[in-house]
């Protein structure tokens, strides 16, 4: 399955990418409706960096382990979920210049839900809705931090 969220931001690509490189960026991008414990925040966006957190899904806690697997300073970084609620997850964060003083922020996620066809049938719409909600929030936070 594939999810893509793109937003034009009235700030340079360097500014938007720099926001993502800030030490507190990941925590700022965690939505307030999710109960999340940061076990190991990312120390950078570079290849090999791990992020470990625990997130609550209803009454259950799920450990999520992700690793950065690709990094092009100022342009993109990619993380892969090695442990978590998805059968597979690769997330590309891409920042592309778009005219003077603006850029497009793209989050492109290739993912598979657990349980194969059953997971897609019973969880596909829910997962899509949650991804839309999450990335609408993240893009808004990024826009507010970078514009102006």
PDB file of N, CA and C in Angstrom, residues 53-127:
ATOM      1  N   UNK A  53      10.421   4.020  20.319  1.00  0.00           N
ATOM      2  CA  UNK A  53       9.364   4.619  21.131  1.00  0.00           C
ATOM      3  C   UNK A  53       8.309   3.576  21.439  1.00  0.00           C
ATOM      4  N   UNK A  54       7.485   3.902  22.404  1.00  0.00           N
ATOM      5  CA  UNK A  54       6.347   3.052  22.751  1.00  0.00           C
ATOM      6  C   UNK A  54       5.101   3.890  22.570  1.00  0.00           C
ATOM      7  N   UNK A  55       4.140   3.324  21.864  1.00  0.00           N
ATOM      8  CA  UNK A  55       2.893   4.024  21.577  1.00  0.00           C
ATOM      9  C   UNK A  55       1.736   3.163  22.036  1.00  0.00           C
ATOM     10  N   UNK A  56       0.746   3.835  22.528  1.00  0.00           N
ATOM     11  CA  UNK A  56      -0.437   3.136  23.011  1.00  0.00           C
ATOM     12  C   UNK A  56      -1.487   3.074  21.907  1.00  0.00           C
ATOM     13  N   UNK A  57      -1.969   1.866  21.632  1.00  0.00           N
ATOM     14  CA  UNK A  57      -3.073   1.628  20.708  1.00  0.00           C
ATOM     15  C   UNK A  57      -4.200   1.038  21.531  1.00  0.00           C
ATOM     16  N   UNK A  58      -5.177   1.875  21.879  1.00  0.00           N
ATOM     17  CA  UNK A  58      -6.237   1.414  22.789  1.00  0.00           C
ATOM     18  C   UNK A  58      -5.613   1.052  24.125  1.00  0.00           C
ATOM     19  N   UNK A  59      -5.880  -0.133  24.649  1.00  0.00           N
ATOM     20  CA  UNK A  59      -5.310  -0.521  25.942  1.00  0.00           C
ATOM     21  C   UNK A  59      -3.915  -1.136  25.826  1.00  0.00           C
ATOM     22  N   UNK A  60      -3.425  -1.335  24.613  1.00  0.00           N
ATOM     23  CA  UNK A  60      -2.156  -2.032  24.404  1.00  0.00           C
ATOM     24  C   UNK A  60      -1.020  -1.071  24.065  1.00  0.00           C
ATOM     25  N   UNK A  61       0.168  -1.408  24.542  1.00  0.00           N
ATOM     26  CA  UNK A  61       1.377  -0.665  24.212  1.00  0.00           C
ATOM     27  C   UNK A  61       2.136  -1.410  23.128  1.00  0.00           C
ATOM     28  N   UNK A  62       2.678  -0.682  22.168  1.00  0.00           N
ATOM     29  CA  UNK A  62       3.438  -1.270  21.069  1.00  0.00           C
ATOM     30  C   UNK A  62       4.789  -0.573  21.008  1.00  0.00           C
ATOM     31  N   UNK A  63       5.862  -1.347  20.986  1.00  0.00           N
ATOM     32  CA  UNK A  63       7.196  -0.784  20.791  1.00  0.00           C
ATOM     33  C   UNK A  63       7.430  -0.618  19.300  1.00  0.00           C
ATOM     34  N   UNK A  64       7.964   0.538  18.940  1.00  0.00           N
ATOM     35  CA  UNK A  64       8.290   0.829  17.544  1.00  0.00           C
ATOM     36  C   UNK A  64       9.788   1.095  17.466  1.00  0.00           C
ATOM     37  N   UNK A  65      10.446   0.374  16.571  1.00  0.00           N
ATOM     38  CA  UNK A  65      11.871   0.577  16.316  1.00  0.00           C
ATOM     39  C   UNK A  65      12.007   0.915  14.837  1.00  0.00           C
ATOM     40  N   UNK A  66      12.585   2.069  14.560  1.00  0.00           N
ATOM     41  CA  UNK A  66      12.797   2.493  13.176  1.00  0.00           C
ATOM     42  C   UNK A  66      14.263   2.863  12.998  1.00  0.00           C
ATOM     43  N   UNK A  67      14.756   2.669  11.777  1.00  0.00           N
ATOM     44  CA  UNK A  67      16.143   2.991  11.468  1.00  0.00           C
ATOM     45  C   UNK A  67      16.194   3.820  10.196  1.00  0.00           C
ATOM     46  N   UNK A  68      17.032   4.846  10.209  1.00  0.00           N
ATOM     47  CA  UNK A  68      17.237   5.649   9.004  1.00  0.00           C
ATOM     48  C   UNK A  68      18.129   4.857   8.058  1.00  0.00           C
ATOM     49  N   UNK A  69      17.662   4.711   6.811  1.00  0.00           N
ATOM     50  CA  UNK A  69      18.375   3.853   5.855  1.00  0.00           C
ATOM     51  C   UNK A  69      18.893   4.616   4.638  1.00  0.00           C
ATOM     52  N   UNK A  70      18.520   5.877   4.525  1.00  0.00           N
ATOM     53  CA  UNK A  70      19.004   6.705   3.409  1.00  0.00           C
ATOM     54  C   UNK A  70      18.999   8.157   3.876  1.00  0.00           C
ATOM     55  N   UNK A  71      19.996   8.919   3.407  1.00  0.00           N
ATOM     56  CA  UNK A  71      20.113  10.309   3.843  1.00  0.00           C
ATOM     57  C   UNK A  71      20.863  11.111   2.791  1.00  0.00           C
ATOM     58  N   UNK A  72      20.215  12.153   2.294  1.00  0.00           N
ATOM     59  CA  UNK A  72      20.848  13.118   1.399  1.00  0.00           C
ATOM     60  C   UNK A  72      20.623  14.480   2.028  1.00  0.00           C
ATOM     61  N   UNK A  73      21.644  15.045   2.668  1.00  0.00           N
ATOM     62  CA  UNK A  73      21.482  16.308   3.386  1.00  0.00           C
ATOM     63  C   UNK A  73      20.797  17.372   2.534  1.00  0.00           C
ATOM     64  N   UNK A  74      19.812  18.032   3.129  1.00  0.00           N
ATOM     65  CA  UNK A  74      19.097  19.100   2.460  1.00  0.00           C
ATOM     66  C   UNK A  74      18.007  18.635   1.515  1.00  0.00           C
ATOM     67  N   UNK A  75      17.910  17.326   1.272  1.00  0.00           N
ATOM     68  CA  UNK A  75      16.954  16.832   0.278  1.00  0.00           C
ATOM     69  C   UNK A  75      16.018  15.741   0.795  1.00  0.00           C
ATOM     70  N   UNK A  76      16.576  14.674   1.397  1.00  0.00           N
ATOM     71  CA  UNK A  76      15.704  13.579   1.819  1.00  0.00           C
ATOM     72  C   UNK A  76      16.328  12.740   2.913  1.00  0.00           C
ATOM     73  N   UNK A  77      15.458  12.044   3.633  1.00  0.00           N
ATOM     74  CA  UNK A  77      15.879  10.966   4.510  1.00  0.00           C
ATOM     75  C   UNK A  77      14.772   9.925   4.502  1.00  0.00           C
ATOM     76  N   UNK A  78      15.187   8.676   4.733  1.00  0.00           N
ATOM     77  CA  UNK A  78      14.271   7.547   4.647  1.00  0.00           C
ATOM     78  C   UNK A  78      14.428   6.712   5.901  1.00  0.00           C
ATOM     79  N   UNK A  79      13.287   6.328   6.479  1.00  0.00           N
ATOM     80  CA  UNK A  79      13.343   5.421   7.619  1.00  0.00           C
ATOM     81  C   UNK A  79      12.524   4.171   7.332  1.00  0.00           C
ATOM     82  N   UNK A  80      12.959   3.083   7.958  1.00  0.00           N
ATOM     83  CA  UNK A  80      12.286   1.796   7.825  1.00  0.00           C
ATOM     84  C   UNK A  80      11.894   1.327   9.225  1.00  0.00           C
ATOM     85  N   UNK A  81      10.648   0.911   9.392  1.00  0.00           N
ATOM     86  CA  UNK A  81      10.197   0.379  10.666  1.00  0.00           C
ATOM     87  C   UNK A  81      10.640  -1.075  10.746  1.00  0.00           C
ATOM     88  N   UNK A  82      11.491  -1.380  11.729  1.00  0.00           N
ATOM     89  CA  UNK A  82      11.971  -2.743  11.916  1.00  0.00           C
ATOM     90  C   UNK A  82      11.104  -3.519  12.896  1.00  0.00           C
ATOM     91  N   UNK A  83      10.417  -2.796  13.759  1.00  0.00           N
ATOM     92  CA  UNK A  83       9.515  -3.415  14.738  1.00  0.00           C
ATOM     93  C   UNK A  83       8.376  -2.445  14.968  1.00  0.00           C
ATOM     94  N   UNK A  84       7.143  -2.936  14.958  1.00  0.00           N
ATOM     95  CA  UNK A  84       6.008  -2.058  15.175  1.00  0.00           C
ATOM     96  C   UNK A  84       4.721  -2.656  14.659  1.00  0.00           C
ATOM     97  N   UNK A  85       3.689  -1.834  14.545  1.00  0.00           N
ATOM     98  CA  UNK A  85       2.357  -2.338  14.209  1.00  0.00           C
ATOM     99  C   UNK A  85       2.153  -2.698  12.739  1.00  0.00           C
ATOM    100  N   UNK A  86       3.103  -2.371  11.858  1.00  0.00           N
ATOM    101  CA  UNK A  86       2.959  -2.659  10.439  1.00  0.00           C
ATOM    102  C   UNK A  86       3.810  -3.867  10.058  1.00  0.00           C
ATOM    103  N   UNK A  87       3.331  -4.629   9.075  1.00  0.00           N
ATOM    104  CA  UNK A  87       4.127  -5.758   8.567  1.00  0.00           C
ATOM    105  C   UNK A  87       5.368  -5.225   7.864  1.00  0.00           C
ATOM    106  N   UNK A  88       5.227  -4.096   7.183  1.00  0.00           N
ATOM    107  CA  UNK A  88       6.382  -3.403   6.596  1.00  0.00           C
ATOM    108  C   UNK A  88       6.051  -1.920   6.514  1.00  0.00           C
ATOM    109  N   UNK A  89       7.109  -1.091   6.509  1.00  0.00           N
ATOM    110  CA  UNK A  89       6.947   0.367   6.500  1.00  0.00           C
ATOM    111  C   UNK A  89       8.255   0.997   6.062  1.00  0.00           C
ATOM    112  N   UNK A  90       8.232   1.718   4.961  1.00  0.00           N
ATOM    113  CA  UNK A  90       9.376   2.517   4.518  1.00  0.00           C
ATOM    114  C   UNK A  90       8.830   3.910   4.232  1.00  0.00           C
ATOM    115  N   UNK A  91       9.423   4.907   4.877  1.00  0.00           N
ATOM    116  CA  UNK A  91       8.923   6.284   4.853  1.00  0.00           C
ATOM    117  C   UNK A  91      10.001   7.200   4.289  1.00  0.00           C
ATOM    118  N   UNK A  92       9.705   7.791   3.134  1.00  0.00           N
ATOM    119  CA  UNK A  92      10.597   8.756   2.486  1.00  0.00           C
ATOM    120  C   UNK A  92      10.114  10.169   2.806  1.00  0.00           C
ATOM    121  N   UNK A  93      11.010  10.979   3.357  1.00  0.00           N
ATOM    122  CA  UNK A  93      10.748  12.396   3.635  1.00  0.00           C
ATOM    123  C   UNK A  93      11.550  13.167   2.587  1.00  0.00           C
ATOM    124  N   UNK A  94      10.871  13.885   1.708  1.00  0.00           N
ATOM    125  CA  UNK A  94      11.555  14.577   0.610  1.00  0.00           C
ATOM    126  C   UNK A  94      11.188  16.058   0.645  1.00  0.00           C
ATOM    127  N   UNK A  95      12.199  16.912   0.520  1.00  0.00           N
ATOM    128  CA  UNK A  95      11.995  18.358   0.457  1.00  0.00           C
ATOM    129  C   UNK A  95      12.543  18.828  -0.893  1.00  0.00           C
ATOM    130  N   UNK A  96      11.666  19.445  -1.699  1.00  0.00           N
ATOM    131  CA  UNK A  96      12.021  19.860  -3.050  1.00  0.00           C
ATOM    132  C   UNK A  96      11.778  21.355  -3.207  1.00  0.00           C
ATOM    133  N   UNK A  97      12.783  22.124  -3.648  1.00  0.00           N
ATOM    134  CA  UNK A  97      12.555  23.551  -3.893  1.00  0.00           C
ATOM    135  C   UNK A  97      11.411  23.752  -4.886  1.00  0.00           C
ATOM    136  N   UNK A  98      10.640  24.825  -4.660  1.00  0.00           N
ATOM    137  CA  UNK A  98       9.501  25.125  -5.532  1.00  0.00           C
ATOM    138  C   UNK A  98       9.392  26.639  -5.679  1.00  0.00           C
ATOM    139  N   UNK A  99      10.207  27.182  -6.553  1.00  0.00           N
ATOM    140  CA  UNK A  99      10.228  28.632  -6.722  1.00  0.00           C
ATOM    141  C   UNK A  99      11.099  29.274  -5.660  1.00  0.00           C
ATOM    142  N   UNK A 100      11.132  30.594  -5.704  1.00  0.00           N
ATOM    143  CA  UNK A 100      11.978  31.315  -4.755  1.00  0.00           C
ATOM    144  C   UNK A 100      11.329  31.357  -3.369  1.00  0.00           C
ATOM    145  N   UNK A 101      12.045  30.860  -2.385  1.00  0.00           N
ATOM    146  CA  UNK A 101      11.579  30.929  -1.006  1.00  0.00           C
ATOM    147  C   UNK A 101      10.451  29.975  -0.668  1.00  0.00           C
ATOM    148  N   UNK A 102      10.284  28.920  -1.442  1.00  0.00           N
ATOM    149  CA  UNK A 102       9.231  27.940  -1.147  1.00  0.00           C
ATOM    150  C   UNK A 102       9.730  26.539  -1.489  1.00  0.00           C
ATOM    151  N   UNK A 103       9.018  25.546  -0.982  1.00  0.00           N
ATOM    152  CA  UNK A 103       9.378  24.162  -1.266  1.00  0.00           C
ATOM    153  C   UNK A 103       8.137  23.281  -1.133  1.00  0.00           C
ATOM    154  N   UNK A 104       8.290  22.040  -1.555  1.00  0.00           N
ATOM    155  CA  UNK A 104       7.245  21.045  -1.369  1.00  0.00           C
ATOM    156  C   UNK A 104       7.800  19.990  -0.424  1.00  0.00           C
ATOM    157  N   UNK A 105       7.069  19.740   0.635  1.00  0.00           N
ATOM    158  CA  UNK A 105       7.393  18.679   1.578  1.00  0.00           C
ATOM    159  C   UNK A 105       6.544  17.467   1.213  1.00  0.00           C
ATOM    160  N   UNK A 106       7.208  16.340   0.974  1.00  0.00           N
ATOM    161  CA  UNK A 106       6.503  15.109   0.618  1.00  0.00           C
ATOM    162  C   UNK A 106       6.842  14.016   1.618  1.00  0.00           C
ATOM    163  N   UNK A 107       5.815  13.372   2.116  1.00  0.00           N
ATOM    164  CA  UNK A 107       5.966  12.167   2.912  1.00  0.00           C
ATOM    165  C   UNK A 107       5.371  11.040   2.087  1.00  0.00           C
ATOM    166  N   UNK A 108       6.208  10.076   1.734  1.00  0.00           N
ATOM    167  CA  UNK A 108       5.798   8.966   0.879  1.00  0.00           C
ATOM    168  C   UNK A 108       6.042   7.682   1.656  1.00  0.00           C
ATOM    169  N   UNK A 109       4.976   6.944   1.906  1.00  0.00           N
ATOM    170  CA  UNK A 109       5.080   5.755   2.750  1.00  0.00           C
ATOM    171  C   UNK A 109       4.592   4.536   1.981  1.00  0.00           C
ATOM    172  N   UNK A 110       5.444   3.536   1.899  1.00  0.00           N
ATOM    173  CA  UNK A 110       5.064   2.220   1.398  1.00  0.00           C
ATOM    174  C   UNK A 110       4.905   1.336   2.625  1.00  0.00           C
ATOM    175  N   UNK A 111       3.724   0.761   2.794  1.00  0.00           N
ATOM    176  CA  UNK A 111       3.461  -0.018   3.999  1.00  0.00           C
ATOM    177  C   UNK A 111       2.554  -1.200   3.702  1.00  0.00           C
ATOM    178  N   UNK A 112       2.633  -2.167   4.598  1.00  0.00           N
ATOM    179  CA  UNK A 112       1.727  -3.307   4.570  1.00  0.00           C
ATOM    180  C   UNK A 112       1.214  -3.510   5.986  1.00  0.00           C
ATOM    181  N   UNK A 113      -0.070  -3.746   6.083  1.00  0.00           N
ATOM    182  CA  UNK A 113      -0.679  -4.031   7.369  1.00  0.00           C
ATOM    183  C   UNK A 113      -0.427  -5.493   7.727  1.00  0.00           C
ATOM    184  N   UNK A 114      -0.467  -5.819   9.020  1.00  0.00           N
ATOM    185  CA  UNK A 114      -0.314  -7.224   9.399  1.00  0.00           C
ATOM    186  C   UNK A 114      -1.526  -8.040   8.926  1.00  0.00           C
ATOM    187  N   UNK A 115      -1.366  -9.320   8.855  1.00  0.00           N
ATOM    188  CA  UNK A 115      -2.424 -10.281   8.509  1.00  0.00           C
ATOM    189  C   UNK A 115      -2.818 -10.255   7.036  1.00  0.00           C
ATOM    190  N   UNK A 116      -1.973  -9.690   6.177  1.00  0.00           N
ATOM    191  CA  UNK A 116      -2.199  -9.750   4.737  1.00  0.00           C
ATOM    192  C   UNK A 116      -3.548  -9.205   4.300  1.00  0.00           C
ATOM    193  N   UNK A 117      -4.284 -10.007   3.542  1.00  0.00           N
ATOM    194  CA  UNK A 117      -5.569  -9.574   2.990  1.00  0.00           C
ATOM    195  C   UNK A 117      -6.568  -9.237   4.091  1.00  0.00           C
ATOM    196  N   UNK A 118      -6.547  -9.996   5.188  1.00  0.00           N
ATOM    197  CA  UNK A 118      -7.460  -9.694   6.308  1.00  0.00           C
ATOM    198  C   UNK A 118      -7.142  -8.331   6.909  1.00  0.00           C
ATOM    199  N   UNK A 119      -5.863  -8.031   7.067  1.00  0.00           N
ATOM    200  CA  UNK A 119      -5.461  -6.731   7.596  1.00  0.00           C
ATOM    201  C   UNK A 119      -5.904  -5.598   6.692  1.00  0.00           C
ATOM    202  N   UNK A 120      -5.746  -5.786   5.387  1.00  0.00           N
ATOM    203  CA  UNK A 120      -6.172  -4.752   4.432  1.00  0.00           C
ATOM    204  C   UNK A 120      -7.691  -4.578   4.464  1.00  0.00           C
ATOM    205  N   UNK A 121      -8.421  -5.692   4.533  1.00  0.00           N
ATOM    206  CA  UNK A 121      -9.877  -5.641   4.531  1.00  0.00           C
ATOM    207  C   UNK A 121     -10.422  -4.955   5.781  1.00  0.00           C
ATOM    208  N   UNK A 122      -9.922  -5.356   6.947  1.00  0.00           N
ATOM    209  CA  UNK A 122     -10.491  -4.849   8.196  1.00  0.00           C
ATOM    210  C   UNK A 122      -9.781  -3.617   8.746  1.00  0.00           C
ATOM    211  N   UNK A 123      -8.536  -3.371   8.320  1.00  0.00           N
ATOM    212  CA  UNK A 123      -7.804  -2.236   8.867  1.00  0.00           C
ATOM    213  C   UNK A 123      -7.371  -1.201   7.865  1.00  0.00           C
ATOM    214  N   UNK A 124      -7.590  -1.468   6.575  1.00  0.00           N
ATOM    215  CA  UNK A 124      -7.087  -0.571   5.536  1.00  0.00           C
ATOM    216  C   UNK A 124      -7.647   0.831   5.617  1.00  0.00           C
ATOM    217  N   UNK A 125      -8.953   0.952   5.743  1.00  0.00           N
ATOM    218  CA  UNK A 125      -9.568   2.283   5.807  1.00  0.00           C
ATOM    219  C   UNK A 125      -9.167   3.017   7.082  1.00  0.00           C
ATOM    220  N   UNK A 126      -9.115   2.293   8.192  1.00  0.00           N
ATOM    221  CA  UNK A 126      -8.705   2.900   9.460  1.00  0.00           C
ATOM    222  C   UNK A 126      -7.263   3.405   9.370  1.00  0.00           C
ATOM    223  N   UNK A 127      -6.361   2.568   8.841  1.00  0.00           N
ATOM    224  CA  UNK A 127      -4.955   2.964   8.723  1.00  0.00           C
ATOM    225  C   UNK A 127      -4.815   4.190   7.829  1.00  0.00           C
TER     226      UNK A 127
END
